[in-house]
Structure formats: C-alpha cells, structure tokens
Short mmCIF file of C-alpha atoms and ligand atoms in Angstrom, two decimals:
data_model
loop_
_atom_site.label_atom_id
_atom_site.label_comp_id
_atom_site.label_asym_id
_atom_site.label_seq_id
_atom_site.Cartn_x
_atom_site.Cartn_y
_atom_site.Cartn_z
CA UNK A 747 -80.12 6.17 32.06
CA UNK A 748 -80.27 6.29 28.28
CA UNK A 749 -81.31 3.12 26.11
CA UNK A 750 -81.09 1.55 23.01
CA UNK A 751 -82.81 -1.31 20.98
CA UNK A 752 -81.47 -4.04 21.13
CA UNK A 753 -80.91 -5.86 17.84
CA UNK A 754 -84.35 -5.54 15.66
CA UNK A 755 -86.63 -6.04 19.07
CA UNK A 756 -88.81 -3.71 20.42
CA UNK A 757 -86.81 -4.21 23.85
CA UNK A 758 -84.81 -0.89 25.32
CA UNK A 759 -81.60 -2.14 26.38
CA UNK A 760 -80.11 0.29 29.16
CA UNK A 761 -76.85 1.55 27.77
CA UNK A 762 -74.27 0.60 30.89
CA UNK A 763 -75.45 -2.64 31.88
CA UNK A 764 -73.68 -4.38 35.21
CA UNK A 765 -71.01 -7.35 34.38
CA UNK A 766 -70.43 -9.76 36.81
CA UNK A 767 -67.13 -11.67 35.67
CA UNK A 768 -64.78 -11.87 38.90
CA UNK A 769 -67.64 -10.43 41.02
CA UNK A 770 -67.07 -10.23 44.76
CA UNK A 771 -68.95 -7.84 46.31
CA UNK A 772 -72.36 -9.29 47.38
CA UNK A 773 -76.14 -8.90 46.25
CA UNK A 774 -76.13 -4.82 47.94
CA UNK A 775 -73.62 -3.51 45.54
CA UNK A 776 -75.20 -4.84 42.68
CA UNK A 777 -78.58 -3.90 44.32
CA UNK A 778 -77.26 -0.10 43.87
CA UNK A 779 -76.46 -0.42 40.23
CA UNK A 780 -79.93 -1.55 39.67
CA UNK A 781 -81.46 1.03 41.82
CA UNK A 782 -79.54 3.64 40.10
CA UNK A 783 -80.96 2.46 36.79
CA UNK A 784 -78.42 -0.08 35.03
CA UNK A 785 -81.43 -2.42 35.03
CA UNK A 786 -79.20 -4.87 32.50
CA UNK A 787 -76.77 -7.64 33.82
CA UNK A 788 -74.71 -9.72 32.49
CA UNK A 789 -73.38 -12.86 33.70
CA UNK A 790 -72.51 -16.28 31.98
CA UNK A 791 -72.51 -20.37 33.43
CA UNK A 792 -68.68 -20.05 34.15
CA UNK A 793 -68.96 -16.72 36.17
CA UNK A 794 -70.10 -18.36 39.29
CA UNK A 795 -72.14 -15.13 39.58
CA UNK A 796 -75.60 -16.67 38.90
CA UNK A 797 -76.71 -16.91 42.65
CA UNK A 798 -75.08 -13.53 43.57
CA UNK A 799 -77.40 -12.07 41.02
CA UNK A 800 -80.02 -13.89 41.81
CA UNK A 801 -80.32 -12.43 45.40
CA UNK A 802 -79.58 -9.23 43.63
CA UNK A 803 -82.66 -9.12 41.53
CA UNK A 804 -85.10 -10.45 44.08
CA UNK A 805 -88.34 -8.62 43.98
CA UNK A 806 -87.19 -6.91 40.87
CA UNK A 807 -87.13 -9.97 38.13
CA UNK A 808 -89.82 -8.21 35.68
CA UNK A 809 -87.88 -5.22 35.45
CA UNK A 810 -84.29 -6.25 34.86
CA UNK A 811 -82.97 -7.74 31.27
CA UNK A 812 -80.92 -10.49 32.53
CA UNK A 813 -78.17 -11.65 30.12
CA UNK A 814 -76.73 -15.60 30.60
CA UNK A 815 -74.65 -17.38 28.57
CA UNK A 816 -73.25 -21.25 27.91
CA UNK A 817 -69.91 -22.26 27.73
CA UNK A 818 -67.59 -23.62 24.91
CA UNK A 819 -68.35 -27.00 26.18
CA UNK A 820 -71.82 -27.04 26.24
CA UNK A 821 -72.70 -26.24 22.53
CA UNK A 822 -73.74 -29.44 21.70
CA UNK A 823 -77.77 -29.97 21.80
CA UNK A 824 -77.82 -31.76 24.61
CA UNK A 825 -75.52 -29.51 26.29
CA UNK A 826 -77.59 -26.47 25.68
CA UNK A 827 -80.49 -27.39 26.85
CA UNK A 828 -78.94 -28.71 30.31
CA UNK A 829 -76.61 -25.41 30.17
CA UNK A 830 -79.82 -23.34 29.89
CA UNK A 831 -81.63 -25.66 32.49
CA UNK A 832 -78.55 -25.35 35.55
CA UNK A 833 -78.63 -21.58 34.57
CA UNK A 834 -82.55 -20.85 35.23
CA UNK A 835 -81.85 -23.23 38.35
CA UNK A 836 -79.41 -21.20 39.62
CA UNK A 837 -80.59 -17.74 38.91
CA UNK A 838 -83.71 -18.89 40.59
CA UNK A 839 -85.58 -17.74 37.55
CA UNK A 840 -88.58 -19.00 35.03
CA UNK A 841 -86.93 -17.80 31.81
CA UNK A 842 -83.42 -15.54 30.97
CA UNK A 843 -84.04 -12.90 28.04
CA UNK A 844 -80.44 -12.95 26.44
CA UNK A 845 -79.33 -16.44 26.34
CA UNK A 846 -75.33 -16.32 24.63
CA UNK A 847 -72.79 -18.71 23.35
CA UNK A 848 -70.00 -17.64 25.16
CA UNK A 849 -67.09 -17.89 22.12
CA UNK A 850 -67.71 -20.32 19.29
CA UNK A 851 -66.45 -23.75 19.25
CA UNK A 852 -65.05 -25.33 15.82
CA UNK A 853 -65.52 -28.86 17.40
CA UNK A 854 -69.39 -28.24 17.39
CA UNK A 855 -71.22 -26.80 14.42
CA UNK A 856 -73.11 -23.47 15.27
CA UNK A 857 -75.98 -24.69 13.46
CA UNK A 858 -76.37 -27.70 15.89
CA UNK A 859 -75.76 -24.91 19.18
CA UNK A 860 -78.45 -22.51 17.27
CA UNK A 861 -80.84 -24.85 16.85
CA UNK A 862 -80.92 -25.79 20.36
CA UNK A 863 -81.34 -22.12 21.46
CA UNK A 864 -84.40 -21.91 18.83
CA UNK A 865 -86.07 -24.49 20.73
CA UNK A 866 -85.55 -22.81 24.08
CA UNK A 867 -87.23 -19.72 23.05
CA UNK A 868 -90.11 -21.67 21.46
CA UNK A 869 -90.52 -23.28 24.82
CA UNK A 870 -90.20 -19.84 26.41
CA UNK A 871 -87.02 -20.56 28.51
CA UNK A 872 -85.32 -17.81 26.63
CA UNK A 873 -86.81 -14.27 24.95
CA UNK A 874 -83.62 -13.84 22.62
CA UNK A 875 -80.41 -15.09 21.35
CA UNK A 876 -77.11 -13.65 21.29
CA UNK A 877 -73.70 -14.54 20.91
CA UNK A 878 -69.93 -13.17 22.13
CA UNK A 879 -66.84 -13.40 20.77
CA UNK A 880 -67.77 -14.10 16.80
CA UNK A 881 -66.04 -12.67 14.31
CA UNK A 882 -67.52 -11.50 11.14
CA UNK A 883 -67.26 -14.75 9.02
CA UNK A 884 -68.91 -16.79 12.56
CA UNK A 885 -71.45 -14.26 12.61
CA UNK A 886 -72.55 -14.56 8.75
CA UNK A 887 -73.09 -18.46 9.59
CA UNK A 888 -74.87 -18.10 12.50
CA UNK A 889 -76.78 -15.61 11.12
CA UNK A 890 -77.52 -18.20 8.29
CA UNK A 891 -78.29 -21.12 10.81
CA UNK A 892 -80.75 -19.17 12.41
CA UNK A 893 -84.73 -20.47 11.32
CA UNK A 894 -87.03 -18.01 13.25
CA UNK A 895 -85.63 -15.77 15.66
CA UNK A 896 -82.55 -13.46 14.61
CA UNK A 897 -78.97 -13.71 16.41
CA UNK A 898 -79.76 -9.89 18.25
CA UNK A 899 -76.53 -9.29 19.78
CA UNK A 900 -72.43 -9.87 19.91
CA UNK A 901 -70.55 -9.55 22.89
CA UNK A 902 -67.33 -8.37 22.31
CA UNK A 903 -64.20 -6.51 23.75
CA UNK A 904 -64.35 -3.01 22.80
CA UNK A 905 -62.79 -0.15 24.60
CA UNK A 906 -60.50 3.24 23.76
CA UNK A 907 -57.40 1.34 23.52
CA UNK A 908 -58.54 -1.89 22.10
CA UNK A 909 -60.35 -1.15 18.70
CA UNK A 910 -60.08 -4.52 16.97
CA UNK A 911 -63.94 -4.19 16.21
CA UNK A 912 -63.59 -1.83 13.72
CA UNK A 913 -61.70 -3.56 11.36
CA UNK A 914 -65.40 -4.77 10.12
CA UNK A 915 -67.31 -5.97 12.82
CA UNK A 916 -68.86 -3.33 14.22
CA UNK A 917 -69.66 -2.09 11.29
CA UNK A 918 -71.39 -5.54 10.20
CA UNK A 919 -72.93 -5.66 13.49
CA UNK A 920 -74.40 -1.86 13.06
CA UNK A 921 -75.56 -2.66 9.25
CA UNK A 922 -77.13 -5.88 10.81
CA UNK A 923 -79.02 -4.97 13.46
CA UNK A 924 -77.14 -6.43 16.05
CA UNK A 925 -76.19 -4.86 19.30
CA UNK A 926 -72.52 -4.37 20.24
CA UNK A 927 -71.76 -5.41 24.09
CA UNK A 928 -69.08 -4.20 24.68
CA UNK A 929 -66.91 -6.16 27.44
CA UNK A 930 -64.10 -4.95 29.55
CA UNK A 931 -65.02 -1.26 28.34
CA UNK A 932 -62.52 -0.18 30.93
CA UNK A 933 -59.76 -1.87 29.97
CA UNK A 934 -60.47 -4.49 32.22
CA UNK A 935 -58.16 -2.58 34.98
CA UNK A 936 -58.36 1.18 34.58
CA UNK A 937 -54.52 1.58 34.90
CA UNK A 938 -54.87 -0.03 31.51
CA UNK A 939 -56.70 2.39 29.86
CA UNK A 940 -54.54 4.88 31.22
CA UNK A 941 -51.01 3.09 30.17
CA UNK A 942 -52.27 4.02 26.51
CA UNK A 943 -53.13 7.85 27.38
CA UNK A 944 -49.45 9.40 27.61
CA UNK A 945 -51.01 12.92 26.64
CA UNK A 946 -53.62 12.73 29.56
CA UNK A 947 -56.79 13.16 27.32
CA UNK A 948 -58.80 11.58 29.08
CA UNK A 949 -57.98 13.66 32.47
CA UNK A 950 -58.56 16.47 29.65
CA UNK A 951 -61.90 15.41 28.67
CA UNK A 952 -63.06 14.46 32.30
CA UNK A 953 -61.87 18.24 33.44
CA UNK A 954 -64.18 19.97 30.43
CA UNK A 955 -66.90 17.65 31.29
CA UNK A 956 -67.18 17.74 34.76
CA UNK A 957 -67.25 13.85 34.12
CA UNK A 958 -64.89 10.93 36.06
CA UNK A 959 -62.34 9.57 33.46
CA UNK A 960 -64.07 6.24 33.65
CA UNK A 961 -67.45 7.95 32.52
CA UNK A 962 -65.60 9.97 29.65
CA UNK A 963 -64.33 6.25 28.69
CA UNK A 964 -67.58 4.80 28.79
CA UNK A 965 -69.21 7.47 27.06
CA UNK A 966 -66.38 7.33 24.12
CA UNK A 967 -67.91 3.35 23.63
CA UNK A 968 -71.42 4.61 23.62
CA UNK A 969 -70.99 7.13 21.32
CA UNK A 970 -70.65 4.81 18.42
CA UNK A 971 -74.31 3.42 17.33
CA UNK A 972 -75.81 0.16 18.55
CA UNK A 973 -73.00 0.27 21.45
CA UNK A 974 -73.86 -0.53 24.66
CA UNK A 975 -71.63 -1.27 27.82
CA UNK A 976 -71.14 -4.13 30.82
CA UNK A 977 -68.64 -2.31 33.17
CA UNK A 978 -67.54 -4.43 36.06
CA UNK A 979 -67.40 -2.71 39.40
CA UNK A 980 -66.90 -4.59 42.70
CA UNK A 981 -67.98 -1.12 45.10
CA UNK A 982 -71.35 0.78 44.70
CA UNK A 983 -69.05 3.57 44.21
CA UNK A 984 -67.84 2.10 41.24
CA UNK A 985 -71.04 0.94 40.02
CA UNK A 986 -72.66 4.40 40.12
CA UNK A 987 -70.20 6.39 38.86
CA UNK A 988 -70.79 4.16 35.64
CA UNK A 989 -73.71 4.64 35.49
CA UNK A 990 -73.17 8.38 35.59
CA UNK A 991 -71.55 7.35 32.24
CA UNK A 992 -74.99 7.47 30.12
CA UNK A 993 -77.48 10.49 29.83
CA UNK A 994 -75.15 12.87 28.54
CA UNK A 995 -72.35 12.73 25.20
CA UNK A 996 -68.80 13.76 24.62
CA UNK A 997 -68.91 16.89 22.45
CA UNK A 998 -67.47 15.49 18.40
CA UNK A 999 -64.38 17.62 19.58
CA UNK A 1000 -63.56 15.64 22.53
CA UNK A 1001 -64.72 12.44 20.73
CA UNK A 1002 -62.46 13.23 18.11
CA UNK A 1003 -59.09 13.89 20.41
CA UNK A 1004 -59.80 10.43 22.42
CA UNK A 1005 -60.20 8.61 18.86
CA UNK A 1006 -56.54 10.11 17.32
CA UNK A 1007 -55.02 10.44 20.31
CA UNK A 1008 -55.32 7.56 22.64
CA UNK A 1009 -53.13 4.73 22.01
CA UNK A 1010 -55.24 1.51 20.69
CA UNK A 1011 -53.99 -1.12 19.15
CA UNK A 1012 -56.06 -3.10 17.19
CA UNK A 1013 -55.56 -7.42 17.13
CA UNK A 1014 -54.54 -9.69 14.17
CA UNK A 1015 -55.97 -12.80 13.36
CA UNK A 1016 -53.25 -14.72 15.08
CA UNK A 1017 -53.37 -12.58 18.43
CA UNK A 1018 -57.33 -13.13 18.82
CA UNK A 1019 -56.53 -16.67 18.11
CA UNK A 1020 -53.98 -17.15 20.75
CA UNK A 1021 -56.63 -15.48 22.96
CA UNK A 1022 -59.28 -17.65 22.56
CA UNK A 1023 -57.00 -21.01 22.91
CA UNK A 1024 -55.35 -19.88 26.24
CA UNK A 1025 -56.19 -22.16 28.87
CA UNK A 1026 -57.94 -20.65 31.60
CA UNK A 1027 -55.47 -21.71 34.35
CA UNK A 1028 -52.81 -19.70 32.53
CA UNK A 1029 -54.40 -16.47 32.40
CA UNK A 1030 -53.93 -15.06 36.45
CA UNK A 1031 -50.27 -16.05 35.62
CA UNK A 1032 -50.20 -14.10 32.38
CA UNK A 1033 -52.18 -11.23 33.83
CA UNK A 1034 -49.20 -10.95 36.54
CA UNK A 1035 -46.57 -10.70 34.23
CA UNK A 1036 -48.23 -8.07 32.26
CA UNK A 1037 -48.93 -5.90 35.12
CA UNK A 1038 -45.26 -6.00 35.76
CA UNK A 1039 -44.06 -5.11 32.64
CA UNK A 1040 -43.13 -0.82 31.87
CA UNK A 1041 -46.09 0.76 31.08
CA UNK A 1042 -45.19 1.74 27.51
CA UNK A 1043 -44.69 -2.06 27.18
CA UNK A 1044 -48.03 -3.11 28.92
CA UNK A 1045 -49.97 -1.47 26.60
CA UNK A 1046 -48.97 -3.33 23.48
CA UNK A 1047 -50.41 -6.75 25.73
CA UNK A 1048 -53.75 -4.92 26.46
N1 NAP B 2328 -67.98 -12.40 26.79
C1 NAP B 2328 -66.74 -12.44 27.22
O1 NAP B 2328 -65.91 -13.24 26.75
C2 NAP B 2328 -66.31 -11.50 28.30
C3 NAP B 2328 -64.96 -11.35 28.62
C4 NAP B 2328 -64.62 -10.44 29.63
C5 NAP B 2328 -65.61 -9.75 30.28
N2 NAP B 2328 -66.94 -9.93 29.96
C6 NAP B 2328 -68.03 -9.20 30.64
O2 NAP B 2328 -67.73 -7.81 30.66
C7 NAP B 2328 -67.71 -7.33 32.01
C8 NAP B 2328 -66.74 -6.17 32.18
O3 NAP B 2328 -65.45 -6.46 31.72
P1 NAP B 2328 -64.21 -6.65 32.68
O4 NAP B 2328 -64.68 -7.11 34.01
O5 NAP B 2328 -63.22 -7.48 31.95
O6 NAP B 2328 -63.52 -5.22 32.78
P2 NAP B 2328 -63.94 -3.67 32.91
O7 NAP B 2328 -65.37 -3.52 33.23
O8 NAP B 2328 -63.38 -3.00 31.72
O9 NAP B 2328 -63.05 -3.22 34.14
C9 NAP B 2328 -63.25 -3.70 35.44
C10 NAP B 2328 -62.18 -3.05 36.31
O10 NAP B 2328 -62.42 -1.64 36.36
C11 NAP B 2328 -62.56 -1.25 37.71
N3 NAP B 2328 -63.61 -0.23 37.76
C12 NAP B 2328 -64.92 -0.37 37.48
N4 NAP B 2328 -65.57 0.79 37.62
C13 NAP B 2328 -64.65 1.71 38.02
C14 NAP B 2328 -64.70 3.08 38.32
N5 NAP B 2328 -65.85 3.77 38.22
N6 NAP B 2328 -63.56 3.70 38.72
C15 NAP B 2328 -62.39 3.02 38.79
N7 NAP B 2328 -62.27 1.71 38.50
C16 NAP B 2328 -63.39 1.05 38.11
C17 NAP B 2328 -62.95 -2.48 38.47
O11 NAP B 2328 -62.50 -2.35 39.79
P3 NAP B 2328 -63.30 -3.05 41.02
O12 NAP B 2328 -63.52 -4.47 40.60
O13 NAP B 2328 -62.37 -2.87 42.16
O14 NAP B 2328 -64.58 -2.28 41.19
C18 NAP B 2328 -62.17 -3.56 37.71
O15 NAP B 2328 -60.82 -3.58 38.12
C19 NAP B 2328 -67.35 -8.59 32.80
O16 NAP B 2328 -67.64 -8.46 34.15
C20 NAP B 2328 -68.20 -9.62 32.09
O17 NAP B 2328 -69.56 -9.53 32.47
C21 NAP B 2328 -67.29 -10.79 28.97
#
C-alpha cells in the first residue's frame, strides 16, 4: 500500500482508505481491508458505523488512522464537544486522529465549530482537523478561523465522471497543503462509472494493466497529487481488490485517454446547492428514479 502526507503533518496517510457509509457487512470484512493494508477508515456520527468499526479495529487501535466526523447539527460549541464525546464513546476509543465537519452549516459560524475542534485537540481528544464538503471560499474562512492547528484535509466527491473539484478546489487544496479525500471514488455504484464510459476505456485500461476496472478507477483519482481514496465495499472481495488499487500507476497514456475520454460532468453552483439542501429522507427515493432512467440519461444525474 502506497501513502501520502497528509496535509503539512508528518503522518503517512494510506492512499485507499476503507469508507463505511451504508456499511453492512460486519467487523471480518472490514478486518480484511485492514489486514491487507488500508489501515485508514473513515466513518462519520450519522453513519451508524462507529461500533462496526470499533469491533473492527480491536487489538489494532495504534496502528489504524481513524477518521470521524460531526454532523450539520452539531457545529455549535456545545454540540462539538458532545458530538466528539458520543463518537469516542461509541468507537470505544481514547482519542480519533481526523475529527471532520461533515458539510458546513450557514446557520453556525465556522469560526465558532473551529474553535471547538481547537480545544479538542488541545485536550488530546483529537490529533487533527479536517473538513468535507467546503468549497473554496468555506475553505479560505476556515482556514482563517483556525488559531493553532491547520484545517489538514477536505473530503470531497471526486471520481472519473464527476470532476467538479477541478474547477479550483483541488488545486487550492494541492497549493494548500491539504489532502483531497476523495468520496464515492467509484461512482458510488460502479454501473455509474460505467454509464459515462460508452468507448469502454476503462475495460481498455484494465486489459493493458492486468488491473480490475475498479482499480484502474481508483488509480485515475490517485494519480493526481495530495489525492487519496475511501472506497466503500460491503465483501472482502471488494475491499481487496481496492486495495489492489495503490502500489502501482496508470502509464500518462492511459491517464490521458480516461481524462478526454470518459464522460464527467462537472457541477454548478446551483446543482451542489440543491445537493447539500436535499433532505435525507428524499434521497433512497431519488436514487431509485435515477437508476431507472436510460443510461445516457443517468449519467447527466451522477
Ligand atoms: N463526506 C461525505 O459527505 C461523504 C459522502 C458520501 C460518501 N462518503 C464516504 O466515502 C465512502 C465511499 O463512497 P460511496 O460509498 O458513496 O461510494 P463508492 O465507494 O464510490 O462506491 C461504493 C459502491 O461500489 C461498490 N464496490 C466497491 N468496491 C467494488 C469493487 N472492487 N468491485 C465492484 N464494486 C465495488 C460497492 O458495492 P458493495 O457495497 O456491494 O461492496 C458500492 O455499491 C463512503 O462509504 C463514506 O465513507 C462521504
């Protein structure tokens, strides 16, 4: 498994880390992404994944960088620090070493949220501080807010056929010292990826490579600089052949096909906006309807 530093620490980030959104498959599987070397996960308060990975990592605490976050509603001091508290309670854990702010909330300023974080790393509850979902204006004022420890990391969507980062972010993010995570790297649902890849590069590239097309996909997010992934994979088959996604590179010839000929789209203002507002109840309904649409259709939803 290949690494890389995250943000301006010292720390060695493994580069396909384990996500745990929608995780059903029990402490084993995740037990065998660990084992294999993905010695990253990430999971968040409103997962409901906590415990699973806490009987994952049992025995194995020191060696894993566990990754945590709080939810929209719980960016208020107060709501940090009891956030942060329920967390280490049920990851059955003395301290969590990426503590995140899920997506920002206008109704609470950062500063306030930021502040509270500071004050759980000085009382060693949390090593660093990272954040998902910010675009580059949120990050600039966190980045501001920030007294003694630096924001190290956004988590963000990135994958082959959703490229909204680099309109400016990742860029900012690379110039910045702050690690990309990228979420839902496969497209959250392979088919996904696939809807967008009419010409069959990726079968291509995995052919020449000797790779899996979800590896060649992985590997086209980790070939950009301070990239790393959090695949989601509910079978240790799944969860090893990501990690079979780092220690090797796409040649810049097959890089270069996926990047002109995959078909990404890349979100507006307005599109990200309606994302982030959705209610959460309407999303499996939403998620339905797109998987029923034509393919050639679907992929213009991604
Ligand atoms: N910060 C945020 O707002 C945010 C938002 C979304 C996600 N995330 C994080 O990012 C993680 C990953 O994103 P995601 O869950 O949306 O999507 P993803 O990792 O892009 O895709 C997961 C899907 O790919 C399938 N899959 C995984 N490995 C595979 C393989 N080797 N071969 C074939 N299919 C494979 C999984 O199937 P099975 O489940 O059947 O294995 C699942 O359907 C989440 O779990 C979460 O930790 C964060």
């Amino acid at each position: 498994m290949n690494h890389k530093p995250l943000g301006p620490t010292a720390v060695e980030l493994p580069e396909i880390g384990l996500g745990t959104w929608d995780y059903r498959a029990g402490p084993d599987v995740l037990r065998a992404g660990l084992d294999a070397g993905a010695l990253f996960v990430d999971t968040a308060e409103s997962y409901g994944s906590e415990p699973v990975v806490a009987d994952a990592l049992r025995g194995l605490r020191q060696r894993v960088f566990l990754a945590t976050k709080a939810s929209r509603h719980h960016l208020d001091a107060a709501g940090v620090r009891a956030a942060a508290e329920r967390s280490l309670r049920q990851l059955r854990t003395g301290w969590i070493d990426l503590y995140q702010i899920h997506e920002p909330n206008p109704a609470v300023p950062v500063e306030e949220t930021l502040d509270a974080m500071e004050r759980l790393v000085d009382a060693g509850l949390v090593r660093f501080i990272g954040v998902s979902n910010f675009t580059v204006p949120e990050l600039e004022r966190a980045r501001m807010a920030m007294s003694k420890h630096p924001i190290v990391s956004n988590q963000v969507r990135y994958n082959l056929a959703d490229r909204s980062i680099e309109d400016g972010l990742l860029s900012y993010c690379q110039a910045h010292q702050i690690t990309v995570i990228a979420y839902s790297p496969l497209g959250r649902e392979l088919p996904r990826l696939l809807d967008c890849d009419p010409r069959g590069l990726l079968a291509s590239a995995a052919r020449e490579t000797g790779k899996s097309i979800p590896q060649v996909a992985l590997n086209w997010c980790l070939y950009h600089d301070g990239v790393v992934t959090i695949p989601k994979g509910n079978s240790a088959e799944h969860l090893l052949d990501n990690c079979g996604a780092s220690g090797w590179r796409l040649s810049p010839d097959q890089f270069r096909q996926l990047e002109e000929g995959i078909l990404f789209r890349r979100r507006n203002m307005l599109d990200s906006m309606l994302r982030r507002y959705i209610p959460g109840w309407v999303a499996p309904f939403l998620k339905t309807c797109v998987r029923r649409l034509p393919p050639a259709l679907r992929r213009h939803v991604n």
